[in-house]
Tab-separated table of C-alpha atoms in Angstrom:
chain	number	residue	atom	x	y	z
D	1	UNK	CA	7.292	14.547	21.705
D	2	UNK	CA	5.541	11.403	20.438
D	3	UNK	CA	8.360	10.516	18.737
D	4	UNK	CA	10.011	10.717	22.812
D	5	UNK	CA	7.018	8.291	23.793
D	6	UNK	CA	6.890	5.971	21.180
D	7	UNK	CA	11.116	5.270	21.703
D	8	UNK	CA	10.583	4.814	25.825
D	9	UNK	CA	7.525	2.401	25.709
D	10	UNK	CA	9.609	0.815	22.993
D	11	UNK	CA	12.375	0.270	25.380
D	12	UNK	CA	10.566	-0.260	28.322
D	13	UNK	CA	8.868	-3.549	26.618
D	14	UNK	CA	12.930	-4.591	25.404
D	15	UNK	CA	13.364	-3.969	28.831
D	16	UNK	CA	10.350	-6.180	30.093
D	17	UNK	CA	11.300	-8.980	27.595
D	18	UNK	CA	14.432	-9.194	28.919
D	19	UNK	CA	13.718	-9.326	32.094
D	20	UNK	CA	11.228	-11.742	32.294
D	21	UNK	CA	12.178	-14.390	28.847
D	22	UNK	CA	9.426	-16.360	27.684
D	23	UNK	CA	9.878	-20.025	29.374
D	24	UNK	CA	10.230	-22.310	26.851
D	25	UNK	CA	9.835	-26.643	27.430
D	26	UNK	CA	12.021	-28.942	26.735
D	27	UNK	CA	12.368	-32.951	26.628
D	28	UNK	CA	14.831	-33.773	29.441
D	29	UNK	CA	16.374	-37.060	28.302
D	30	UNK	CA	18.727	-39.802	29.152
D	31	UNK	CA	20.888	-43.057	28.482
D	32	UNK	CA	19.055	-45.070	29.514
D	33	UNK	CA	20.322	-48.013	29.718
D	34	UNK	CA	23.273	-46.596	31.797
D	35	UNK	CA	20.540	-46.969	34.900
D	36	UNK	CA	20.714	-50.938	34.777
D	37	UNK	CA	23.987	-51.833	33.804
D	38	UNK	CA	25.392	-52.122	37.694
D	39	UNK	CA	22.324	-53.986	38.671
D	40	UNK	CA	23.418	-56.183	35.769
D	41	UNK	CA	26.711	-56.860	36.296
D	42	UNK	CA	25.712	-57.267	39.546
D	43	UNK	CA	23.260	-60.205	38.394
D	44	UNK	CA	25.530	-61.691	36.625
D	45	UNK	CA	28.275	-61.785	39.143
D	46	UNK	CA	25.144	-63.094	41.447
D	47	UNK	CA	25.130	-66.706	38.981
D	48	UNK	CA	21.578	-64.648	37.251
D	49	UNK	CA	22.861	-65.715	33.323
D	50	UNK	CA	20.260	-65.668	30.916
D	51	UNK	CA	17.454	-64.319	32.970
D	52	UNK	CA	19.548	-60.634	34.732
D	53	UNK	CA	19.155	-59.061	30.431
D	54	UNK	CA	15.812	-59.110	29.652
D	55	UNK	CA	15.163	-57.500	33.141
D	56	UNK	CA	17.735	-54.901	32.823
D	57	UNK	CA	16.306	-53.830	29.464
D	58	UNK	CA	13.274	-53.895	30.485
D	59	UNK	CA	13.589	-51.501	32.984
D	60	UNK	CA	15.599	-49.079	30.944
D	61	UNK	CA	12.636	-48.992	28.524
D	62	UNK	CA	10.626	-47.706	32.357
D	63	UNK	CA	12.362	-44.567	32.202
D	64	UNK	CA	11.132	-43.437	28.930
D	65	UNK	CA	8.194	-40.254	29.127
D	66	UNK	CA	5.661	-42.665	27.523
D	67	UNK	CA	6.367	-45.483	29.905
D	68	UNK	CA	3.474	-46.000	33.047
D	69	UNK	CA	3.449	-44.488	35.629
D	70	UNK	CA	4.567	-47.856	37.657
D	71	UNK	CA	6.038	-49.766	35.196
D	72	UNK	CA	10.106	-48.503	37.304
D	73	UNK	CA	8.548	-50.149	40.181
D	74	UNK	CA	7.408	-53.093	38.795
D	75	UNK	CA	10.803	-53.702	36.845
D	76	UNK	CA	12.571	-52.724	40.761
D	77	UNK	CA	10.129	-55.625	41.666
D	78	UNK	CA	11.678	-58.051	39.186
D	79	UNK	CA	15.115	-57.004	40.141
D	80	UNK	CA	14.619	-58.200	43.652
D	81	UNK	CA	12.156	-61.165	43.374
D	82	UNK	CA	15.048	-62.615	40.997
D	83	UNK	CA	17.675	-61.404	43.821
D	84	UNK	CA	15.920	-63.307	46.202
D	85	UNK	CA	16.358	-66.681	43.654
D	86	UNK	CA	19.878	-65.786	43.956
D	87	UNK	CA	20.772	-66.203	47.685
D	88	UNK	CA	19.122	-62.147	48.150
D	89	UNK	CA	21.953	-61.179	46.769
D	90	UNK	CA	22.445	-58.033	48.724
D	91	UNK	CA	24.379	-55.721	45.484
D	92	UNK	CA	21.332	-56.499	43.561
D	93	UNK	CA	18.720	-55.807	46.293
D	94	UNK	CA	20.424	-52.734	46.712
D	95	UNK	CA	20.783	-51.669	43.329
D	96	UNK	CA	17.495	-52.448	42.797
D	97	UNK	CA	16.241	-49.707	45.141
D	98	UNK	CA	18.572	-47.153	43.096
D	99	UNK	CA	17.026	-48.047	39.749
D	100	UNK	CA	13.503	-47.341	41.445
D	101	UNK	CA	14.880	-43.826	42.836
D	102	UNK	CA	15.816	-42.936	39.212
D	103	UNK	CA	14.410	-39.986	37.044
D	104	UNK	CA	12.538	-40.421	34.539
D	105	UNK	CA	12.289	-38.847	31.024
D	106	UNK	CA	10.091	-35.475	31.001
D	107	UNK	CA	8.486	-34.818	27.881
D	108	UNK	CA	7.861	-31.367	28.530
D	109	UNK	CA	9.728	-30.017	30.983
D	110	UNK	CA	7.351	-31.144	33.722
D	111	UNK	CA	7.748	-33.066	36.923
D	112	UNK	CA	7.148	-36.832	36.186
D	113	UNK	CA	4.223	-38.532	37.850
D	114	UNK	CA	4.677	-40.893	40.701
D	115	UNK	CA	3.307	-45.237	41.697
D	116	UNK	CA	0.536	-44.526	44.132
D	117	UNK	CA	0.372	-48.448	43.604
D	118	UNK	CA	2.583	-50.289	46.873
D	119	UNK	CA	5.722	-52.752	45.747
D	120	UNK	CA	5.357	-56.069	45.397
D	121	UNK	CA	8.617	-56.603	47.398
D	122	UNK	CA	8.576	-54.490	50.719
D	123	UNK	CA	12.026	-53.738	49.939
D	124	UNK	CA	10.602	-50.966	47.720
D	125	UNK	CA	8.788	-49.368	50.466
D	126	UNK	CA	8.866	-45.596	50.738
D	127	UNK	CA	11.128	-45.167	47.557
D	128	UNK	CA	10.100	-43.778	44.868
D	129	UNK	CA	11.670	-41.593	41.848
D	130	UNK	CA	13.585	-38.344	41.953
D	131	UNK	CA	13.054	-35.781	39.150
D	132	UNK	CA	15.372	-33.752	37.096
D	133	UNK	CA	16.976	-30.428	38.181
D	134	UNK	CA	15.021	-29.164	34.770
D	135	UNK	CA	11.740	-30.135	35.683
D	136	UNK	CA	8.697	-27.587	36.965
D	137	UNK	CA	8.223	-29.533	40.352
D	138	UNK	CA	5.101	-27.447	40.826
D	139	UNK	CA	3.167	-29.089	37.606
D	140	UNK	CA	3.015	-32.242	36.246
D	141	UNK	CA	3.220	-33.961	32.930
D	142	UNK	CA	-0.706	-34.720	31.922
D	143	UNK	CA	-1.857	-31.132	33.774
D	144	UNK	CA	-1.392	-32.398	37.006
D	145	UNK	CA	-0.792	-29.413	40.143
D	146	UNK	CA	0.782	-30.695	43.478
D	147	UNK	CA	-1.729	-32.810	45.556
D	148	UNK	CA	-3.466	-34.462	42.381
D	149	UNK	CA	-3.353	-37.482	42.540
D	150	UNK	CA	-0.247	-39.359	40.828
D	151	UNK	CA	1.779	-36.230	42.532
D	152	UNK	CA	2.200	-37.810	46.102
D	153	UNK	CA	4.748	-41.067	46.092
D	154	UNK	CA	2.297	-43.937	47.746
D	155	UNK	CA	2.291	-43.914	51.448
D	156	UNK	CA	3.576	-40.434	52.055
D	157	UNK	CA	0.479	-37.844	53.113
D	158	UNK	CA	1.858	-35.131	51.204
D	159	UNK	CA	4.309	-33.746	48.421
D	160	UNK	CA	7.845	-34.649	48.641
D	161	UNK	CA	10.097	-32.055	50.300
D	162	UNK	CA	12.566	-30.306	49.286
D	163	UNK	CA	10.527	-30.891	45.984
D	164	UNK	CA	12.029	-33.566	43.303
D	165	UNK	CA	14.239	-34.992	45.393
D	166	UNK	CA	13.915	-38.821	46.684
D	167	UNK	CA	15.607	-41.226	49.735
D	168	UNK	CA	18.501	-41.545	48.142
D	169	UNK	CA	18.932	-37.786	46.456
D	170	UNK	CA	17.511	-35.891	49.744
D	171	UNK	CA	19.354	-32.672	48.975
D	172	UNK	CA	16.897	-32.280	46.128
D	173	UNK	CA	16.120	-33.155	42.739
D	174	UNK	CA	18.618	-34.969	40.004
D	175	UNK	CA	20.439	-33.100	37.228
D	176	UNK	CA	19.004	-33.275	33.666
D	177	UNK	CA	20.093	-36.466	32.327
D	178	UNK	CA	22.320	-37.601	34.784
D	179	UNK	CA	22.185	-41.356	36.358
D	180	UNK	CA	21.642	-41.847	40.056
D	181	UNK	CA	23.904	-44.497	40.487
D	182	UNK	CA	26.796	-42.249	39.542
D	183	UNK	CA	26.093	-40.323	42.061
D	184	UNK	CA	25.488	-42.921	44.739
D	185	UNK	CA	24.596	-46.886	45.021
D	186	UNK	CA	23.346	-45.706	48.636
D	187	UNK	CA	19.336	-46.025	48.483
D	188	UNK	CA	19.192	-44.130	51.199
D	189	UNK	CA	16.617	-44.185	53.902
D	190	UNK	CA	13.768	-45.141	52.745
D	191	UNK	CA	10.194	-42.591	53.497
D	192	UNK	CA	7.779	-43.869	56.137
D	193	UNK	CA	4.164	-43.936	55.815
D	194	UNK	CA	2.861	-40.525	56.302
D	195	UNK	CA	6.348	-38.635	56.344
D	196	UNK	CA	6.473	-35.743	54.193
D	197	UNK	CA	10.149	-35.242	54.338
D	198	UNK	CA	12.964	-36.833	53.218
D	199	UNK	CA	16.081	-38.174	55.618
D	200	UNK	CA	19.845	-37.886	54.943
D	201	UNK	CA	21.152	-40.528	53.503
D	202	UNK	CA	23.300	-43.614	55.475
D	203	UNK	CA	21.175	-46.252	56.161
D	204	UNK	CA	19.627	-48.730	53.473
D	205	UNK	CA	16.413	-50.018	52.985
D	206	UNK	CA	14.924	-52.503	55.702
D	207	UNK	CA	15.705	-56.160	54.015
D	208	UNK	CA	12.628	-57.406	55.281
D	209	UNK	CA	11.428	-60.030	52.524
D	210	UNK	CA	7.669	-60.635	51.498
D	211	UNK	CA	6.872	-63.496	49.585
D	212	UNK	CA	6.638	-61.621	45.917
D	213	UNK	CA	3.798	-61.985	43.718
D	214	UNK	CA	4.332	-64.793	41.012
D	215	UNK	CA	3.833	-62.783	38.375
D	216	UNK	CA	5.884	-59.357	39.773
D	217	UNK	CA	8.887	-59.972	37.406
D	218	UNK	CA	6.908	-60.563	33.905
D	219	UNK	CA	3.684	-58.490	34.624
D	220	UNK	CA	6.080	-55.286	34.426
D	221	UNK	CA	7.497	-56.624	31.263
D	222	UNK	CA	6.708	-54.957	27.277
D	223	UNK	CA	4.393	-56.471	26.046
D	224	UNK	CA	4.392	-57.123	22.241
D	225	UNK	CA	1.504	-57.073	19.486
D	226	UNK	CA	2.232	-59.684	17.677
D	227	UNK	CA	4.773	-61.611	19.333
D	228	UNK	CA	3.560	-64.970	20.907
D	229	UNK	CA	6.250	-66.950	20.003
D	230	UNK	CA	9.032	-65.358	21.534
D	231	UNK	CA	10.843	-65.497	18.642
D	232	UNK	CA	11.200	-62.387	18.034
D	233	UNK	CA	10.932	-59.177	20.206
D	234	UNK	CA	8.691	-56.431	19.970
D	235	UNK	CA	11.079	-53.628	20.290
D	236	UNK	CA	10.794	-50.378	22.890
D	237	UNK	CA	12.930	-50.630	25.483
D	238	UNK	CA	17.240	-49.791	24.982
D	239	UNK	CA	19.318	-52.394	24.634
D	240	UNK	CA	21.339	-53.902	26.618
D	241	UNK	CA	25.150	-54.641	26.970
D	242	UNK	CA	25.221	-57.880	26.446
D	243	UNK	CA	22.303	-59.064	24.772
D	244	UNK	CA	20.919	-58.983	21.634
D	245	UNK	CA	16.986	-57.744	23.137
D	246	UNK	CA	14.867	-55.354	23.078
D	247	UNK	CA	12.381	-54.314	25.250
D	248	UNK	CA	12.626	-57.472	28.088
D	249	UNK	CA	10.330	-59.192	26.187
D	250	UNK	CA	12.771	-61.910	24.778
D	251	UNK	CA	16.264	-62.401	23.344
D	252	UNK	CA	16.846	-62.790	20.013
D	253	UNK	CA	17.408	-66.325	20.273
D	254	UNK	CA	14.402	-68.614	20.259
D	255	UNK	CA	16.196	-72.247	20.501
D	256	UNK	CA	15.832	-72.542	24.582
D	257	UNK	CA	13.404	-72.185	27.102
D	258	UNK	CA	14.051	-71.579	30.393
D	259	UNK	CA	12.137	-73.475	33.484
D	260	UNK	CA	13.699	-70.388	35.455
D	261	UNK	CA	10.677	-68.110	34.560
D	262	UNK	CA	8.434	-70.057	32.821
D	263	UNK	CA	5.996	-69.803	35.487
D	264	UNK	CA	5.847	-66.578	36.453
D	265	UNK	CA	5.398	-65.833	32.957
D	266	UNK	CA	2.333	-67.775	32.716
D	267	UNK	CA	1.292	-66.470	36.022
D	268	UNK	CA	1.824	-62.418	34.628
D	269	UNK	CA	-0.137	-63.428	32.153
D	270	UNK	CA	-3.155	-64.302	33.784
D	271	UNK	CA	-2.555	-61.275	35.783
D	272	UNK	CA	-2.723	-59.201	32.463
D	273	UNK	CA	-5.791	-60.970	31.239
D	274	UNK	CA	-7.527	-60.411	34.340
D	275	UNK	CA	-6.759	-57.063	34.686
D	276	UNK	CA	-7.840	-56.427	30.845
D	277	UNK	CA	-11.265	-57.842	31.636
D	278	UNK	CA	-11.821	-54.706	34.335
D	279	UNK	CA	-11.159	-51.901	31.621
D	280	UNK	CA	-13.194	-50.610	28.456
D	281	UNK	CA	-12.743	-48.470	25.478
D	282	UNK	CA	-13.019	-45.124	27.963
D	283	UNK	CA	-10.676	-46.184	30.337
D	284	UNK	CA	-8.119	-43.720	31.231
D	285	UNK	CA	-4.633	-45.014	29.233
D	286	UNK	CA	-0.930	-43.547	29.120
D	287	UNK	CA	-0.282	-42.270	25.309
D	288	UNK	CA	1.617	-45.685	24.147
D	289	UNK	CA	-0.311	-48.623	26.559
D	290	UNK	CA	-0.541	-51.417	24.891
D	291	UNK	CA	-3.588	-53.293	25.888
D	292	UNK	CA	-6.634	-55.756	25.190
D	293	UNK	CA	-10.018	-53.771	24.728
D	294	UNK	CA	-13.407	-56.367	24.151
D	295	UNK	CA	-11.220	-58.794	22.893
D	296	UNK	CA	-9.502	-56.136	20.356
D	297	UNK	CA	-6.035	-55.022	20.530
D	298	UNK	CA	-5.747	-51.577	22.144
D	299	UNK	CA	-3.161	-48.985	21.657
D	300	UNK	CA	-3.426	-45.751	24.047
D	301	UNK	CA	-3.388	-42.700	21.861
D	302	UNK	CA	-3.900	-39.034	22.483
D	303	UNK	CA	-5.113	-40.324	26.221
D	304	UNK	CA	-7.963	-42.601	24.271
D	305	UNK	CA	-7.365	-46.159	23.381
D	306	UNK	CA	-7.688	-47.453	19.632
D	307	UNK	CA	-8.479	-50.364	19.241
D	308	UNK	CA	-8.160	-53.416	15.656
D	309	UNK	CA	-10.078	-55.754	15.838
D	310	UNK	CA	-8.889	-59.612	15.363
D	311	UNK	CA	-8.984	-61.895	12.776
D	312	UNK	CA	-12.548	-63.717	12.775
D	313	UNK	CA	-12.258	-66.996	15.622
D	314	UNK	CA	-9.364	-64.732	17.673
D	315	UNK	CA	-9.185	-62.726	20.740
D	316	UNK	CA	-6.606	-60.496	22.286
D	317	UNK	CA	-4.989	-62.095	25.003
D	318	UNK	CA	-1.675	-61.688	27.313
D	319	UNK	CA	0.859	-64.957	26.532
D	320	UNK	CA	3.812	-65.698	28.751
D	321	UNK	CA	6.931	-65.248	26.037
D	322	UNK	CA	8.829	-69.036	26.071
D	323	UNK	CA	12.840	-67.766	25.378
D	324	UNK	CA	13.172	-65.564	27.918
D	325	UNK	CA	11.258	-63.585	31.440
D	326	UNK	CA	8.017	-61.525	29.950
D	327	UNK	CA	5.133	-61.317	28.446
D	328	UNK	CA	3.575	-59.899	24.721
D	329	UNK	CA	0.046	-58.844	23.883
D	330	UNK	CA	-1.363	-60.537	20.828
D	331	UNK	CA	-4.383	-61.807	18.629
D	332	UNK	CA	-4.801	-65.647	18.832
D	333	UNK	CA	-7.384	-68.351	19.723
D	334	UNK	CA	-8.843	-68.396	23.420
D	335	UNK	CA	-7.672	-72.568	23.072
D	336	UNK	CA	-3.774	-71.583	21.698
D	337	UNK	CA	-4.031	-68.688	24.728
D	338	UNK	CA	-4.805	-71.500	27.266
D	339	UNK	CA	-2.593	-74.062	26.147
D	340	UNK	CA	0.613	-71.194	26.509
D	341	UNK	CA	-0.501	-70.443	29.955
D	342	UNK	CA	-0.907	-73.970	30.790
D	343	UNK	CA	2.110	-75.556	29.206
D	344	UNK	CA	4.186	-73.140	32.115
D	345	UNK	CA	2.332	-74.759	34.664
D	346	UNK	CA	-0.376	-71.914	35.405
D	347	UNK	CA	-3.315	-73.244	36.699
D	348	UNK	CA	-6.747	-71.286	36.398
D	349	UNK	CA	-7.056	-70.940	32.653
D	350	UNK	CA	-6.310	-67.381	30.828
D	351	UNK	CA	-7.450	-65.241	33.823
D	352	UNK	CA	-6.057	-67.911	36.309
D	353	UNK	CA	-9.562	-67.699	37.811
D	354	UNK	CA	-10.961	-70.758	36.400
D	355	UNK	CA	-12.144	-68.524	33.019
D	356	UNK	CA	-12.163	-70.359	29.798
D	357	UNK	CA	-12.970	-66.363	28.348
D	358	UNK	CA	-10.019	-65.094	26.450
D	359	UNK	CA	-8.884	-61.753	28.027
D	360	UNK	CA	-11.262	-58.420	26.616
D	361	UNK	CA	-10.525	-55.662	28.650
D	362	UNK	CA	-7.798	-52.864	28.650
D	363	UNK	CA	-5.124	-52.933	31.491
D	364	UNK	CA	-4.043	-49.459	33.803
D	365	UNK	CA	-0.351	-47.761	33.000
D	366	UNK	CA	0.747	-50.077	36.316
D	367	UNK	CA	0.715	-53.344	34.804
D	368	UNK	CA	0.689	-52.913	31.318
D	369	UNK	CA	4.014	-51.110	30.127
D	370	UNK	CA	6.316	-49.689	28.084
D	371	UNK	CA	4.779	-47.308	25.581
D	372	UNK	CA	7.000	-49.252	22.878
D	373	UNK	CA	5.119	-51.978	22.194
D	374	UNK	CA	4.120	-51.711	18.890
D	375	UNK	CA	5.201	-54.644	16.776
D	376	UNK	CA	5.680	-52.966	13.756
D	377	UNK	CA	6.286	-49.483	12.634
D	378	UNK	CA	3.030	-49.582	11.093
D	379	UNK	CA	0.992	-50.129	14.159
D	380	UNK	CA	-0.756	-53.514	15.751
D	381	UNK	CA	-3.276	-53.303	12.886
D	382	UNK	CA	-0.843	-55.374	10.598
D	383	UNK	CA	0.004	-57.989	12.807
D	384	UNK	CA	-3.256	-58.553	14.066
D	385	UNK	CA	-4.233	-61.783	11.973
D	386	UNK	CA	-5.166	-65.403	13.533
D	387	UNK	CA	-2.496	-67.599	15.025
D	388	UNK	CA	-2.491	-70.849	16.217
D	389	UNK	CA	0.248	-72.326	18.024
D	390	UNK	CA	-0.442	-75.713	16.074
D	391	UNK	CA	-0.794	-74.231	12.224
D	392	UNK	CA	1.642	-74.474	10.070
D	393	UNK	CA	4.186	-71.776	9.242
D	394	UNK	CA	4.329	-72.046	6.045
D	395	UNK	CA	1.075	-70.001	4.796
D	396	UNK	CA	2.167	-66.924	6.250
D	397	UNK	CA	7.050	-67.458	7.016
D	398	UNK	CA	7.553	-65.867	3.404
D	399	UNK	CA	5.069	-63.273	3.925
D	400	UNK	CA	6.594	-62.039	7.049
D	401	UNK	CA	10.140	-62.530	6.027
D	402	UNK	CA	9.171	-59.776	2.853
D	403	UNK	CA	7.592	-57.284	5.190
D	404	UNK	CA	10.364	-57.322	7.691
D	405	UNK	CA	12.265	-56.311	4.543
D	406	UNK	CA	10.344	-53.829	3.460
D	407	UNK	CA	10.241	-52.333	6.783
D	408	UNK	CA	13.876	-52.338	7.262
D	409	UNK	CA	13.926	-50.616	3.536
D	410	UNK	CA	11.870	-48.080	4.971
D	411	UNK	CA	14.235	-47.550	8.173
D	412	UNK	CA	17.071	-47.181	6.130
D	413	UNK	CA	15.692	-43.724	5.110
D	414	UNK	CA	14.687	-42.416	8.720
D	415	UNK	CA	16.381	-39.958	10.579
D	416	UNK	CA	16.358	-38.731	13.736
D	417	UNK	CA	14.654	-35.871	12.446
D	418	UNK	CA	12.007	-37.136	10.086
D	419	UNK	CA	8.188	-36.979	11.181
D	420	UNK	CA	6.730	-40.086	13.116
D	421	UNK	CA	3.348	-40.765	14.488
D	422	UNK	CA	3.210	-40.655	18.012
D	423	UNK	CA	3.441	-44.171	20.010
D	424	UNK	CA	5.884	-45.490	16.357
D	425	UNK	CA	8.067	-47.475	16.945
D	426	UNK	CA	11.268	-47.955	14.564
D	427	UNK	CA	14.864	-48.332	13.681
D	428	UNK	CA	16.857	-45.403	13.450
D	429	UNK	CA	20.667	-45.169	12.377
D	430	UNK	CA	20.550	-48.721	13.939
D	431	UNK	CA	19.459	-47.204	17.045
D	432	UNK	CA	15.780	-48.477	18.529
D	433	UNK	CA	13.355	-45.656	17.916
D	434	UNK	CA	10.017	-44.359	19.505
D	435	UNK	CA	8.096	-42.049	17.909
D	436	UNK	CA	7.211	-39.303	21.186
D	437	UNK	CA	5.968	-35.575	20.930
D	438	UNK	CA	6.409	-35.957	17.241
D	439	UNK	CA	9.759	-36.733	16.890
D	440	UNK	CA	11.946	-39.789	17.245
D	441	UNK	CA	14.005	-40.792	20.700
D	442	UNK	CA	16.298	-43.022	19.978
D	443	UNK	CA	17.920	-45.878	22.524
D	444	UNK	CA	21.098	-47.081	21.164
D	445	UNK	CA	21.632	-51.293	20.600
D	446	UNK	CA	24.501	-53.143	22.309
D	447	UNK	CA	27.761	-53.413	20.960
D	448	UNK	CA	28.198	-55.930	18.023
D	449	UNK	CA	23.982	-55.423	17.802
D	450	UNK	CA	21.987	-53.064	15.497
D	451	UNK	CA	18.204	-52.522	15.217
D	452	UNK	CA	15.538	-54.353	12.830
D	453	UNK	CA	12.671	-55.664	11.754
D	454	UNK	CA	12.482	-59.321	12.132
D	455	UNK	CA	9.207	-62.098	11.173
D	456	UNK	CA	7.376	-63.588	13.621
D	457	UNK	CA	7.796	-67.789	13.351
D	458	UNK	CA	4.386	-68.439	14.847
D	459	UNK	CA	1.754	-65.961	13.499
D	460	UNK	CA	1.823	-63.193	10.997
D	461	UNK	CA	3.429	-60.421	11.593
D	462	UNK	CA	7.028	-58.849	12.230
D	463	UNK	CA	8.960	-57.640	15.452
D	464	UNK	CA	11.477	-54.698	16.214
D	465	UNK	CA	14.277	-55.643	17.943
D	466	UNK	CA	18.232	-55.252	18.696
D	467	UNK	CA	19.877	-58.417	17.198
D	468	UNK	CA	22.884	-58.886	15.313
D	469	UNK	CA	23.159	-58.164	11.308
D	470	UNK	CA	23.913	-62.122	11.024
D	471	UNK	CA	21.060	-63.064	12.610
D	472	UNK	CA	18.303	-60.679	11.074
D	473	UNK	CA	19.838	-62.085	7.677
D	474	UNK	CA	19.113	-66.003	8.799
D	475	UNK	CA	15.798	-64.975	10.058
D	476	UNK	CA	14.495	-63.411	7.410
D	477	UNK	CA	16.559	-66.222	4.571
D	478	UNK	CA	14.599	-68.972	6.700
D	479	UNK	CA	11.346	-67.814	5.633
D	480	UNK	CA	12.047	-67.993	1.467
D	481	UNK	CA	12.983	-64.461	1.222
D	482	UNK	CA	15.339	-63.419	-0.491
D	483	UNK	CA	17.996	-60.094	-0.986
D	484	UNK	CA	18.881	-60.321	2.368
D	485	UNK	CA	17.659	-57.735	5.491
D	486	UNK	CA	16.486	-55.143	2.981
D	487	UNK	CA	15.524	-57.482	0.159
D	488	UNK	CA	17.727	-55.665	-2.245
D	489	UNK	CA	20.858	-56.947	-1.612
């Protein structure tokens, strides 16, 4: 009898196990660059030229798991802002509206929080991202439950219904990893303020426009911790199909500037610096987020800012890029920051408010974007050296080149399964890699390009970007370093 009872108990336990298997969370990802390829194609066709790719690359990065809740919307704003300079190109605007609804990567099979800030452009009113089907639509990343802040899109008064849907796909969530632009290029009918459910597709969003904030384009760009000269991008985004840039901060070429984005870059840097001044080391943040905290470079790790002090006489500040749309975050002198911002035509000093004090605090995730804004895989501390735009580069050029070679040699030993530290950036098998939840997430570079560490030009440090092998070799050789990309040739 005892044996029979034991056997029966074991059988019941086995049956119970089969009937209710353990729920295993998994990461839900996608090929992020595919989300912006149609928009970039439309932008190029409309005559956007070199302005298209940096915005597209930045946008792709906002779909990564560690991006801020409003980064995706900010990039969609940048897309529409540029479209308005190109005769309000209708294709660019509608594709930006679709992009704004693309599901974001989920690190743990949970729904991704929504942005709760109004967009800069009215064309995005009522649009928000779908969720992937594999995500638990009742639980959100960060331990949030339906009804908590971030679980209801801006403009709605109740949870999305059906859960996981969006105006472009009103029937429900999107299949895991699928691009919304392969399902439809119709953005659908935007949800109106106070609505709780979504209507059917069949009409596009209103084309009524408002004057966009001058900083809407660049404020959403990725922050690079030490690239204050536009010579090398801090990585952190997907690589584009038509350029060698990464992270949307700059292209790999630094031989020319474009007045088309100079002023907006300066104003975007001012907006970031003003926001930095409002937060402290105890401010909430999103893992991987970079900012300035009390004059120090700060990166969000485990939901808290870890700070690295700048060298004596320098402070952390957002600066405008030179050769592409975007901003960077770096340690520099107050005078240098003021001069760089003033050179774009922006007035009002570092913050746009006439202040001569450098930015001193950290920004929220709605403006300091992609988590991958660390310029070297060894974190920001290695790049926080004094940098002034007027100083000679001879004091750090060679060491920058050798540091880039050392990183490239280290990258050559990494694989997708290599252990890593949260927020760490690197190159893995020629792809840009970001460490998320202890594992590398890789994004392939564009055809003909590869991921590499490059030496900065106007300050001590390195950057990680997608570029051609020849360009990487030339940049490193120009510092006086010998031995090619890794120093072993």
